PDB file of C-alpha atoms in Angstrom:
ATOM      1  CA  UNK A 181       0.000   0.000   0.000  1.00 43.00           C
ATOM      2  CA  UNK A 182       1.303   3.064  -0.864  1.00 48.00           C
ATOM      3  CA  UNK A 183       1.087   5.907   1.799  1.00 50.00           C
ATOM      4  CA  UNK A 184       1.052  10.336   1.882  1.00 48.00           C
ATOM      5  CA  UNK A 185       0.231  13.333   4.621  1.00 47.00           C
ATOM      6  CA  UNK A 186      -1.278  16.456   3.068  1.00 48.00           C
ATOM      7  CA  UNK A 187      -1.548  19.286   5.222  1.00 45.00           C
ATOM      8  CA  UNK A 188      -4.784  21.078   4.726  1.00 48.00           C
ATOM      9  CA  UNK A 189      -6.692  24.524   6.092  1.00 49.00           C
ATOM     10  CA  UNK A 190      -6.356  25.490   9.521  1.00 49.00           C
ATOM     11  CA  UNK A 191      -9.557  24.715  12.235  1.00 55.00           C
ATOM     12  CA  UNK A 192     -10.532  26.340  15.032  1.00 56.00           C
ATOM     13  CA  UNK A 193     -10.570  24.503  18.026  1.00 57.00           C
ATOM     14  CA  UNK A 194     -11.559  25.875  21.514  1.00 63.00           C
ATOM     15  CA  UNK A 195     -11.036  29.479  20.048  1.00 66.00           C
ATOM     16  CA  UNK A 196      -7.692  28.605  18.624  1.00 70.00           C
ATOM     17  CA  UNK A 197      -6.584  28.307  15.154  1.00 70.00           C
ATOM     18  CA  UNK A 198      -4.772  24.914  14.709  1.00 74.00           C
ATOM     19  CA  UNK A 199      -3.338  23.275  11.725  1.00 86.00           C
ATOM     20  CA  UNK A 200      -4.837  19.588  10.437  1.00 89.00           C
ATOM     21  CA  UNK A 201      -3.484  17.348   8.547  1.00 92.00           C
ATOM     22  CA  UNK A 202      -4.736  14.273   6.107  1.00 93.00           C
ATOM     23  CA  UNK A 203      -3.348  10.576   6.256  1.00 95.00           C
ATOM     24  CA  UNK A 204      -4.008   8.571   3.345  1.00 96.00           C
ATOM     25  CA  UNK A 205      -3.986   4.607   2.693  1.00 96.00           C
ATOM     26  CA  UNK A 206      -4.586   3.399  -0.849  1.00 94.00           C
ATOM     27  CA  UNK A 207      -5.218  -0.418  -0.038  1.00 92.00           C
ATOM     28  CA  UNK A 208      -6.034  -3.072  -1.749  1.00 90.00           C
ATOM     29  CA  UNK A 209      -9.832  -2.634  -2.354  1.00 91.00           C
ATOM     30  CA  UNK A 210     -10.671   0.857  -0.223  1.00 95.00           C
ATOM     31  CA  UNK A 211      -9.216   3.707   0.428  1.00 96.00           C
ATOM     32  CA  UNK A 212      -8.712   4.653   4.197  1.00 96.00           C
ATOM     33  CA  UNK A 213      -8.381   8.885   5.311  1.00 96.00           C
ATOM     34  CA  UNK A 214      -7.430  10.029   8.614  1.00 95.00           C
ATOM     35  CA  UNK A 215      -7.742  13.573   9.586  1.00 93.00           C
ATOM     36  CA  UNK A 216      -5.592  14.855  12.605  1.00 93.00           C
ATOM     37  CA  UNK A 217      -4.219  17.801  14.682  1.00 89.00           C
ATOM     38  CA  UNK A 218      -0.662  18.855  15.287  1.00 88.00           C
ATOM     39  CA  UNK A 219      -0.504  16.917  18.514  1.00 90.00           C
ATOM     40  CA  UNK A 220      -1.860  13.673  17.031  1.00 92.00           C
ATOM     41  CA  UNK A 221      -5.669  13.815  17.747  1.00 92.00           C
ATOM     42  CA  UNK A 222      -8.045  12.256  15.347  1.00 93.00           C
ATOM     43  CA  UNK A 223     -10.467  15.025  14.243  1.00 91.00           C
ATOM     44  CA  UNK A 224     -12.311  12.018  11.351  1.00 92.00           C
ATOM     45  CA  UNK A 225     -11.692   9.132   9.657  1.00 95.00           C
ATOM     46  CA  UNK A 226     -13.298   7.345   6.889  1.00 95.00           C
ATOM     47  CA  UNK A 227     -12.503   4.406   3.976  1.00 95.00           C
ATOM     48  CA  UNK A 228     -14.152   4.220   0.949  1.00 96.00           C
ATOM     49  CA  UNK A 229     -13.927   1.079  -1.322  1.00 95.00           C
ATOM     50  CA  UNK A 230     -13.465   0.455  -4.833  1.00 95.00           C
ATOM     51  CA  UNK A 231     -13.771  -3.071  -6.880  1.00 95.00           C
ATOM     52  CA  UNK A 232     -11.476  -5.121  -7.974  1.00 93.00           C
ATOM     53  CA  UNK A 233     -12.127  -6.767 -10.818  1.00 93.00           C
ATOM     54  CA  UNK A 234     -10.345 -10.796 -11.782  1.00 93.00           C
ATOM     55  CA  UNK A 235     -10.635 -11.246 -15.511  1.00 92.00           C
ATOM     56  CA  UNK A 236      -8.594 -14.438 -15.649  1.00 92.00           C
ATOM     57  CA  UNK A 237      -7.238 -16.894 -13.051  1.00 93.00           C
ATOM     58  CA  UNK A 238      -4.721 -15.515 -10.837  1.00 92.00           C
ATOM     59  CA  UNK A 239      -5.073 -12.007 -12.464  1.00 93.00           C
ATOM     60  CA  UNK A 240      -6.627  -9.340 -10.332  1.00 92.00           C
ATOM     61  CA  UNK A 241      -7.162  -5.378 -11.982  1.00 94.00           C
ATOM     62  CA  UNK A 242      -8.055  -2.302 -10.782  1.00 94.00           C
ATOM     63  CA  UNK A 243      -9.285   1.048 -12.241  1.00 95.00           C
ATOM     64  CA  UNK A 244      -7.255   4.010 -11.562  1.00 95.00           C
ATOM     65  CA  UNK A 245     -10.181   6.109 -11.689  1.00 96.00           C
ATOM     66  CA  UNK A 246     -12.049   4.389  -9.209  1.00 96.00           C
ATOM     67  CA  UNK A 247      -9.385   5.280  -6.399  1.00 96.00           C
ATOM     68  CA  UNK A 248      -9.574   9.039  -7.353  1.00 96.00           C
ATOM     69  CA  UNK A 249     -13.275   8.688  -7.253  1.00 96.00           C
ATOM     70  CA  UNK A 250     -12.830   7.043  -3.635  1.00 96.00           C
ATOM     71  CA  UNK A 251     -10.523   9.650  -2.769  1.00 96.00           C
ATOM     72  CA  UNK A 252     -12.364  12.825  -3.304  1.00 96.00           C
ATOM     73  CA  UNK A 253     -15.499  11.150  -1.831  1.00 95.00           C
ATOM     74  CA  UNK A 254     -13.228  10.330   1.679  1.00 95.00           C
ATOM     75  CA  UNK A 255     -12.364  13.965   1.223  1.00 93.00           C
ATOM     76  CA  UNK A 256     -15.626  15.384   1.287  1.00 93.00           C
ATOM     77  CA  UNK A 257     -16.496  12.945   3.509  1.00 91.00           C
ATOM     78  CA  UNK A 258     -13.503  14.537   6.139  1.00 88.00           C
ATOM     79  CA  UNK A 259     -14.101  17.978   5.673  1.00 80.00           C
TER      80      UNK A 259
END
């Protein structure tokens, strides 16, 4: 699985401005988000799936598409 951190917009928490940032996991058959604070704190986390499709015996394919798809829906999804 392959693995990034984004930083995104800053949230207000308890008054304060503080700065998030965006785990993501592109698995095998979902993709997994994790939003979090500078100290570590999950603010919201979320996995969104995609097929997988097997067109011939010990083959297994996957639509690049569909993970962008699943990725901007986790996004949404987070924010």
């Amino acid at each position: 699985t392959g693995g990034g951190r984004a930083r995104i917009k800053r949230k207000r928490r308890h008054g304060k401005m503080v700065n998030s940032y965006i785990g993501i996991d592109l698995g095998t058959s979902a993709v997994k988000l994790l939003l979090v604070d500078e100290k570590g704190n999950i603010l919201a986390e979320t996995s969104e799936e995609y097929p997988v499709s097997y067109p011939h015996g010990g083959w297994s394919e996957q639509d690049p598409r569909d993970w962008m798809n699943a990725l901007r829906s986790g996004m949404v999804t987070l924010m």
